[in-house]
PDB file of C-alpha atoms in Angstrom:
ATOM      1  CA  VAL V   1     103.787  89.720 103.599  1.00 94.00           C
ATOM      2  CA  GLU V   2     106.714  91.364 102.303  1.00 94.00           C
ATOM      3  CA  TRP V   3     106.428  89.367  98.866  1.00 94.00           C
ATOM      4  CA  PHE V   4     102.962  90.565  98.603  1.00 97.00           C
ATOM      5  CA  ALA V   5     103.784  94.111  99.564  1.00 97.00           C
ATOM      6  CA  LYS V   6     106.165  94.193  96.505  1.00 96.00           C
ATOM      7  CA  ARG V   7     102.947  93.456  94.309  1.00 96.00           C
ATOM      8  CA  LYS V   8     101.023  96.134  96.091  1.00 97.00           C
ATOM      9  CA  ILE V   9      98.912  93.843  97.792  1.00 97.00           C
ATOM     10  CA  SER V  10      98.076  94.368 101.268  1.00 97.00           C
ATOM     11  CA  LYS V  11      97.840  92.101 104.445  1.00 97.00           C
ATOM     12  CA  GLU V  12      94.020  92.785 104.292  1.00 96.00           C
ATOM     13  CA  THR V  13      93.655  91.292 100.888  1.00 97.00           C
ATOM     14  CA  MET V  14      95.786  88.424 101.811  1.00 97.00           C
ATOM     15  CA  ASP V  15      93.544  87.460 104.818  1.00 97.00           C
ATOM     16  CA  TYR V  16      90.437  88.001 102.738  1.00 96.00           C
ATOM     17  CA  PHE V  17      91.821  85.425 100.085  1.00 97.00           C
ATOM     18  CA  SER V  18      92.889  83.099 103.261  1.00 96.00           C
ATOM     19  CA  ILE V  19      96.515  83.208 102.155  1.00 97.00           C
ATOM     20  CA  TYR V  20      98.960  81.354 104.225  1.00 96.00           C
ATOM     21  CA  THR V  21     102.418  79.520 104.127  1.00 95.00           C
ATOM     22  CA  LYS V  22     103.661  76.026 104.876  1.00 94.00           C
ATOM     23  CA  GLU V  23     106.570  73.735 103.894  1.00 94.00           C
ATOM     24  CA  GLU V  24     105.913  71.788 100.869  1.00 91.00           C
ATOM     25  CA  TRP V  25     107.678  69.483  98.485  1.00 90.00           C
ATOM     26  CA  MET V  26     108.055  71.145  95.077  1.00 91.00           C
ATOM     27  CA  PRO V  27     109.151  69.038  92.189  1.00 88.00           C
ATOM     28  CA  GLN V  28     110.536  71.825  90.189  1.00 87.00           C
ATOM     29  CA  VAL V  29     113.191  72.387  92.855  1.00 86.00           C
ATOM     30  CA  ASN V  30     113.267  68.969  94.198  1.00 87.00           C
ATOM     31  CA  ALA V  31     113.027  70.016  97.718  1.00 89.00           C
ATOM     32  CA  LYS V  32     110.667  70.806 100.642  1.00 92.00           C
ATOM     33  CA  VAL V  33     110.879  74.429 100.669  1.00 92.00           C
ATOM     34  CA  ASN V  34     108.517  77.258 102.126  1.00 93.00           C
ATOM     35  CA  ALA V  35     105.408  77.803  99.880  1.00 95.00           C
ATOM     36  CA  ILE V  36     102.595  80.449  99.725  1.00 95.00           C
ATOM     37  CA  CYS V  37      99.280  78.716  99.545  1.00 96.00           C
ATOM     38  CA  PHE V  38      96.198  79.753  97.751  1.00 97.00           C
ATOM     39  CA  PRO V  39      93.098  77.782  98.813  1.00 96.00           C
ATOM     40  CA  TYR V  40      90.674  77.091  96.175  1.00 97.00           C
ATOM     41  CA  ILE V  41      87.355  77.201  97.723  1.00 96.00           C
ATOM     42  CA  ASN V  42      83.979  76.451  95.816  1.00 93.00           C
ATOM     43  CA  GLU V  43      80.636  78.134  95.993  1.00 91.00           C
ATOM     44  CA  LYS V  44      79.453  75.891  99.129  1.00 92.00           C
ATOM     45  CA  LEU V  45      82.650  77.238 100.863  1.00 94.00           C
ATOM     46  CA  GLU V  46      84.503  74.168 100.818  1.00 94.00           C
ATOM     47  CA  ILE V  47      88.313  73.816 100.184  1.00 94.00           C
ATOM     48  CA  VAL V  48      88.534  71.524  97.193  1.00 94.00           C
ATOM     49  CA  ASN V  49      92.103  72.342  95.949  1.00 94.00           C
ATOM     50  CA  ILE V  50      95.355  74.266  96.934  1.00 95.00           C
ATOM     51  CA  LYS V  51      97.850  75.551  94.740  1.00 94.00           C
ATOM     52  CA  TYR V  52     101.415  76.114  96.148  1.00 94.00           C
ATOM     53  CA  ARG V  53     103.990  78.681  95.179  1.00 93.00           C
ATOM     54  CA  SER V  54     107.411  79.160  95.986  1.00 92.00           C
ATOM     55  CA  ASN V  55     110.496  81.039  94.531  1.00 83.00           C
ATOM     56  CA  PRO V  56     111.908  80.640  91.934  1.00 76.00           C
ATOM     57  CA  LYS V  57     108.380  80.397  90.079  1.00 81.00           C
ATOM     58  CA  ALA V  58     107.610  77.031  91.069  1.00 88.00           C
ATOM     59  CA  PHE V  59     103.970  75.985  91.254  1.00 89.00           C
ATOM     60  CA  LYS V  60     101.812  72.871  91.934  1.00 91.00           C
ATOM     61  CA  LEU V  61      98.237  72.101  92.598  1.00 88.00           C
ATOM     62  CA  PHE V  62      96.995  69.405  95.065  1.00 83.00           C
ATOM     63  CA  LYS V  63      97.404  65.982  93.359  1.00 79.00           C
ATOM     64  CA  ASP V  64      94.172  64.717  92.271  1.00 83.00           C
ATOM     65  CA  ALA V  65      92.114  67.094  93.367  1.00 87.00           C
ATOM     66  CA  LYS V  66      89.199  68.605  91.611  1.00 90.00           C
ATOM     67  CA  LEU V  67      89.943  71.632  89.237  1.00 93.00           C
ATOM     68  CA  ILE V  68      87.817  74.662  89.486  1.00 95.00           C
ATOM     69  CA  SER V  69      88.341  78.523  89.085  1.00 96.00           C
ATOM     70  CA  TYR V  70      90.091  80.276  91.852  1.00 97.00           C
ATOM     71  CA  ASN V  71      88.006  82.405  94.148  1.00 97.00           C
ATOM     72  CA  LEU V  72      84.653  80.700  92.874  1.00 96.00           C
ATOM     73  CA  GLN V  73      83.308  81.374  96.192  1.00 95.00           C
ATOM     74  CA  SER V  74      83.093  85.133  95.355  1.00 95.00           C
ATOM     75  CA  ILE V  75      80.014  84.246  92.670  1.00 94.00           C
ATOM     76  CA  ARG V  76      77.599  83.677  95.516  1.00 91.00           C
ATOM     77  CA  GLY V  77      74.774  86.224  94.829  1.00 90.00           C
ATOM     78  CA  LYS V  78      76.274  87.918  91.854  1.00 94.00           C
ATOM     79  CA  LYS V  79      75.448  87.960  88.032  1.00 96.00           C
ATOM     80  CA  HIS V  80      78.579  89.467  86.889  1.00 97.00           C
ATOM     81  CA  ALA V  81      82.282  87.974  86.909  1.00 98.00           C
ATOM     82  CA  ILE V  82      85.724  89.100  85.706  1.00 98.00           C
ATOM     83  CA  TYR V  83      87.932  86.147  84.769  1.00 97.00           C
ATOM     84  CA  VAL V  84      91.965  86.899  84.952  1.00 97.00           C
ATOM     85  CA  GLU V  85      94.736  84.564  84.441  1.00 95.00           C
ATOM     86  CA  GLY V  86      96.377  84.268  87.977  1.00 94.00           C
ATOM     87  CA  GLU V  87      95.669  84.265  91.729  1.00 96.00           C
ATOM     88  CA  ILE V  88      97.582  87.558  92.092  1.00 97.00           C
ATOM     89  CA  ASP V  89      95.698  89.170  89.190  1.00 97.00           C
ATOM     90  CA  CYS V  90      92.657  88.178  90.927  1.00 97.00           C
ATOM     91  CA  MET V  91      93.859  89.788  94.212  1.00 98.00           C
ATOM     92  CA  SER V  92      94.856  92.853  92.458  1.00 98.00           C
ATOM     93  CA  LEU V  93      91.427  93.408  91.551  1.00 97.00           C
ATOM     94  CA  TYR V  94      90.159  93.036  94.899  1.00 97.00           C
ATOM     95  CA  GLU V  95      93.034  95.398  96.290  1.00 97.00           C
ATOM     96  CA  ALA V  96      91.816  97.969  93.792  1.00 95.00           C
ATOM     97  CA  GLY V  97      88.271  98.047  95.409  1.00 94.00           C
ATOM     98  CA  ILE V  98      86.672  96.067  92.699  1.00 95.00           C
ATOM     99  CA  GLY V  99      84.345  92.855  93.980  1.00 94.00           C
ATOM    100  CA  ARG V 100      84.430  93.877  97.474  1.00 87.00           C
ATOM    101  CA  ASN V 101      81.130  93.344  99.527  1.00 73.00           C
ATOM    102  CA  SER V 102      81.309  96.592 101.425  1.00 65.00           C
ATOM    103  CA  PRO V 103      80.302 100.254 100.598  1.00 60.00           C
ATOM    104  CA  ASN V 104      82.503 102.454  98.457  1.00 60.00           C
ATOM    105  CA  VAL V 105      84.274 105.106 100.734  1.00 63.00           C
ATOM    106  CA  ASP V 106      86.364 107.871  99.809  1.00 63.00           C
ATOM    107  CA  THR V 107      89.839 107.579 101.368  1.00 61.00           C
ATOM    108  CA  ASP V 108      90.279 111.564 101.303  1.00 69.00           C
ATOM    109  CA  THR V 109      86.730 112.609 102.615  1.00 74.00           C
ATOM    110  CA  GLY V 110      85.373 109.228 104.092  1.00 68.00           C
ATOM    111  CA  ALA V 111      82.273 109.901 102.413  1.00 69.00           C
ATOM    112  CA  VAL V 112      80.285 106.677 101.570  1.00 65.00           C
ATOM    113  CA  SER V 113      78.994 106.085  97.980  1.00 61.00           C
ATOM    114  CA  GLU V 114      75.979 104.422  97.218  1.00 56.00           C
ATOM    115  CA  ASP V 115      77.430 103.584  93.817  1.00 59.00           C
ATOM    116  CA  ASN V 116      77.933  99.641  93.779  1.00 67.00           C
ATOM    117  CA  SER V 117      79.006  99.263  90.354  1.00 82.00           C
ATOM    118  CA  LEU V 118      82.455  97.589  91.533  1.00 89.00           C
ATOM    119  CA  ASN V 119      80.906  95.613  94.107  1.00 91.00           C
ATOM    120  CA  LYS V 120      78.802  93.499  91.820  1.00 94.00           C
ATOM    121  CA  TRP V 121      81.977  91.714  90.418  1.00 96.00           C
ATOM    122  CA  ALA V 122      82.793  88.069  91.242  1.00 97.00           C
ATOM    123  CA  LEU V 123      86.357  87.997  90.746  1.00 98.00           C
ATOM    124  CA  LEU V 124      87.525  84.591  89.207  1.00 98.00           C
ATOM    125  CA  SER V 125      90.680  83.123  88.012  1.00 97.00           C
ATOM    126  CA  VAL V 126      91.682  80.150  85.742  1.00 95.00           C
ATOM    127  CA  PRO V 127      93.769  77.567  87.868  1.00 92.00           C
ATOM    128  CA  ASN V 128      96.586  76.689  85.700  1.00 84.00           C
ATOM    129  CA  GLY V 129      97.721  79.594  83.510  1.00 77.00           C
ATOM    130  CA  ALA V 130      97.652  80.197  79.823  1.00 65.00           C
ATOM    131  CA  SER V 131     100.478  78.069  78.271  1.00 56.00           C
ATOM    132  CA  LEU V 132      99.681  77.537  74.480  1.00 52.00           C
ATOM    133  CA  GLY V 133      98.349  74.161  73.812  1.00 50.00           C
ATOM    134  CA  ARG V 134      97.685  72.999  77.221  1.00 49.00           C
ATOM    135  CA  ASP V 135      94.555  71.627  78.691  1.00 48.00           C
ATOM    136  CA  ALA V 136      92.375  72.849  75.692  1.00 58.00           C
ATOM    137  CA  LYS V 137      89.629  71.158  77.410  1.00 69.00           C
ATOM    138  CA  LEU V 138      89.348  73.789  80.143  1.00 88.00           C
ATOM    139  CA  GLU V 139      88.259  71.307  82.568  1.00 91.00           C
ATOM    140  CA  TYR V 140      87.764  74.168  85.249  1.00 93.00           C
ATOM    141  CA  LEU V 141      84.798  75.361  83.232  1.00 94.00           C
ATOM    142  CA  GLU V 142      83.150  71.926  82.951  1.00 93.00           C
ATOM    143  CA  ASN V 143      83.251  71.590  86.756  1.00 94.00           C
ATOM    144  CA  ASP V 144      82.064  75.000  87.203  1.00 95.00           C
ATOM    145  CA  ALA V 145      79.285  75.075  84.430  1.00 94.00           C
ATOM    146  CA  GLU V 146      76.288  74.688  86.711  1.00 94.00           C
ATOM    147  CA  ILE V 147      77.196  77.822  88.861  1.00 94.00           C
ATOM    148  CA  LEU V 148      78.543  79.998  85.832  1.00 96.00           C
ATOM    149  CA  MET V 149      75.304  79.575  84.052  1.00 94.00           C
ATOM    150  CA  GLY V 150      73.825  82.180  86.365  1.00 94.00           C
ATOM    151  CA  ILE V 151      76.336  84.715  85.316  1.00 97.00           C
ATOM    152  CA  SER V 152      74.836  87.284  82.770  1.00 96.00           C
ATOM    153  CA  GLU V 153      78.130  89.262  81.900  1.00 97.00           C
ATOM    154  CA  PHE V 154      81.804  88.325  81.908  1.00 98.00           C
ATOM    155  CA  ILE V 155      84.767  90.478  81.462  1.00 98.00           C
ATOM    156  CA  ILE V 156      87.754  88.405  80.086  1.00 98.00           C
ATOM    157  CA  ALA V 157      91.020  90.193  81.547  1.00 98.00           C
ATOM    158  CA  THR V 158      93.643  87.550  80.620  1.00 97.00           C
ATOM    159  CA  ASP V 159      97.266  88.691  79.894  1.00 96.00           C
ATOM    160  CA  ASN V 160      98.247  90.566  76.967  1.00 95.00           C
ATOM    161  CA  ASP V 161     100.398  88.235  75.591  1.00 94.00           C
ATOM    162  CA  GLU V 162     100.214  85.427  72.908  1.00 93.00           C
ATOM    163  CA  ALA V 163      99.242  82.630  75.467  1.00 92.00           C
ATOM    164  CA  GLY V 164      96.665  85.148  77.230  1.00 94.00           C
ATOM    165  CA  LYS V 165      94.957  85.924  73.979  1.00 94.00           C
ATOM    166  CA  SER V 166      94.779  82.458  73.031  1.00 93.00           C
ATOM    167  CA  LEU V 167      92.987  81.746  76.446  1.00 94.00           C
ATOM    168  CA  LYS V 168      90.822  84.625  76.124  1.00 95.00           C
ATOM    169  CA  LYS V 169      89.390  83.236  72.763  1.00 95.00           C
ATOM    170  CA  GLU V 170      88.952  80.091  74.356  1.00 94.00           C
ATOM    171  CA  LEU V 171      86.982  81.518  77.467  1.00 96.00           C
ATOM    172  CA  ILE V 172      84.767  83.509  75.005  1.00 96.00           C
ATOM    173  CA  LYS V 173      83.897  80.516  72.828  1.00 95.00           C
ATOM    174  CA  ARG V 174      82.901  78.495  76.134  1.00 94.00           C
ATOM    175  CA  LEU V 175      81.305  81.250  78.278  1.00 96.00           C
ATOM    176  CA  GLY V 176      79.159  82.550  75.149  1.00 96.00           C
ATOM    177  CA  ALA V 177      80.567  85.614  73.061  1.00 97.00           C
ATOM    178  CA  GLU V 178      76.942  87.479  73.767  1.00 97.00           C
ATOM    179  CA  LYS V 179      78.091  87.513  77.560  1.00 97.00           C
ATOM    180  CA  CYS V 180      81.421  88.278  77.335  1.00 98.00           C
ATOM    181  CA  ARG V 181      83.491  91.730  77.180  1.00 98.00           C
ATOM    182  CA  THR V 182      87.180  92.245  77.087  1.00 97.00           C
ATOM    183  CA  VAL V 183      89.781  94.770  78.537  1.00 96.00           C
ATOM    184  CA  THR V 184      92.247  97.093  76.716  1.00 95.00           C
ATOM    185  CA  TYR V 185      95.448  97.412  78.963  1.00 96.00           C
ATOM    186  CA  PRO V 186      97.037 101.012  79.115  1.00 95.00           C
ATOM    187  CA  THR V 187      99.596 101.563  76.579  1.00 95.00           C
ATOM    188  CA  ASP V 188     101.838 103.711  78.631  1.00 95.00           C
ATOM    189  CA  LEU V 189     105.598 102.052  78.537  1.00 96.00           C
ATOM    190  CA  VAL V 190     105.856 102.153  82.502  1.00 95.00           C
ATOM    191  CA  VAL V 191     107.261  98.370  83.392  1.00 95.00           C
ATOM    192  CA  PRO V 192     110.829  98.268  82.982  1.00 94.00           C
ATOM    193  CA  THR V 193     112.588  95.224  81.332  1.00 92.00           C
ATOM    194  CA  LYS V 194     116.084  93.328  82.176  1.00 90.00           C
ATOM    195  CA  GLU V 195     117.413  95.058  78.906  1.00 91.00           C
ATOM    196  CA  GLY V 196     116.778  98.469  80.468  1.00 90.00           C
ATOM    197  CA  PHE V 197     113.765  99.556  78.314  1.00 93.00           C
ATOM    198  CA  ALA V 198     110.161  99.878  79.388  1.00 95.00           C
ATOM    199  CA  ARG V 199     106.995  97.984  78.089  1.00 95.00           C
ATOM    200  CA  ALA V 200     103.430  98.507  78.625  1.00 96.00           C
ATOM    201  CA  CYS V 201     101.337  96.565  81.302  1.00 97.00           C
ATOM    202  CA  LYS V 202     100.414  92.966  80.521  1.00 96.00           C
ATOM    203  CA  ASP V 203      98.176  92.025  83.277  1.00 97.00           C
ATOM    204  CA  MET V 204      96.293  93.137  86.319  1.00 97.00           C
ATOM    205  CA  ASN V 205      98.930  93.135  88.942  1.00 97.00           C
ATOM    206  CA  GLU V 206     101.024  95.332  86.724  1.00 97.00           C
ATOM    207  CA  VAL V 207      98.313  97.879  86.328  1.00 97.00           C
ATOM    208  CA  LEU V 208      97.864  97.858  90.022  1.00 97.00           C
ATOM    209  CA  ILE V 209     101.809  98.503  90.505  1.00 97.00           C
ATOM    210  CA  TYR V 210     102.422 100.671  87.988  1.00 96.00           C
TER     211      TYR V 210
END
């Protein structure tokens, strides 16, 4: 809970995404450590994969499990979807009020809005990031192809770096340019760097935090 709070993600959002922890062998650190678990749930509400994450930035997916988009269950009954590059970015959109299957409520006045423009979005993430030259097949898109065919509009919101821009092009090519829009991230220099300077946000979680 503390780890997610640093990323401005609430316990409510963690519960919605069924986040939990367990001890797991992580090959990057060659040890059994406490890991955050991200269940990968399909449109039939079946868990088909799990991503484990431990510090310092060690990751693994369940061996030999089917590769699907993260949060694929959110696509049920929806025609619009946002694709991001990681589970935390997916959760950040939900935390910001996007893709919630509930009325929009003004937190200051308590007024309920009939506007459901934020609720219509399915929130999806690629399962394995965007390293240049890796997994050019995008196997998860092939596995999700049948259900993705029902989406009429995609927003591609991958990271604003070289690998993210490359992934964006691949997603647009496979999902269909006529269905896709992209995002422009804020240009304000608000993210502190190790060198003591500041840079612009490169992903949805940084937009949420800053």
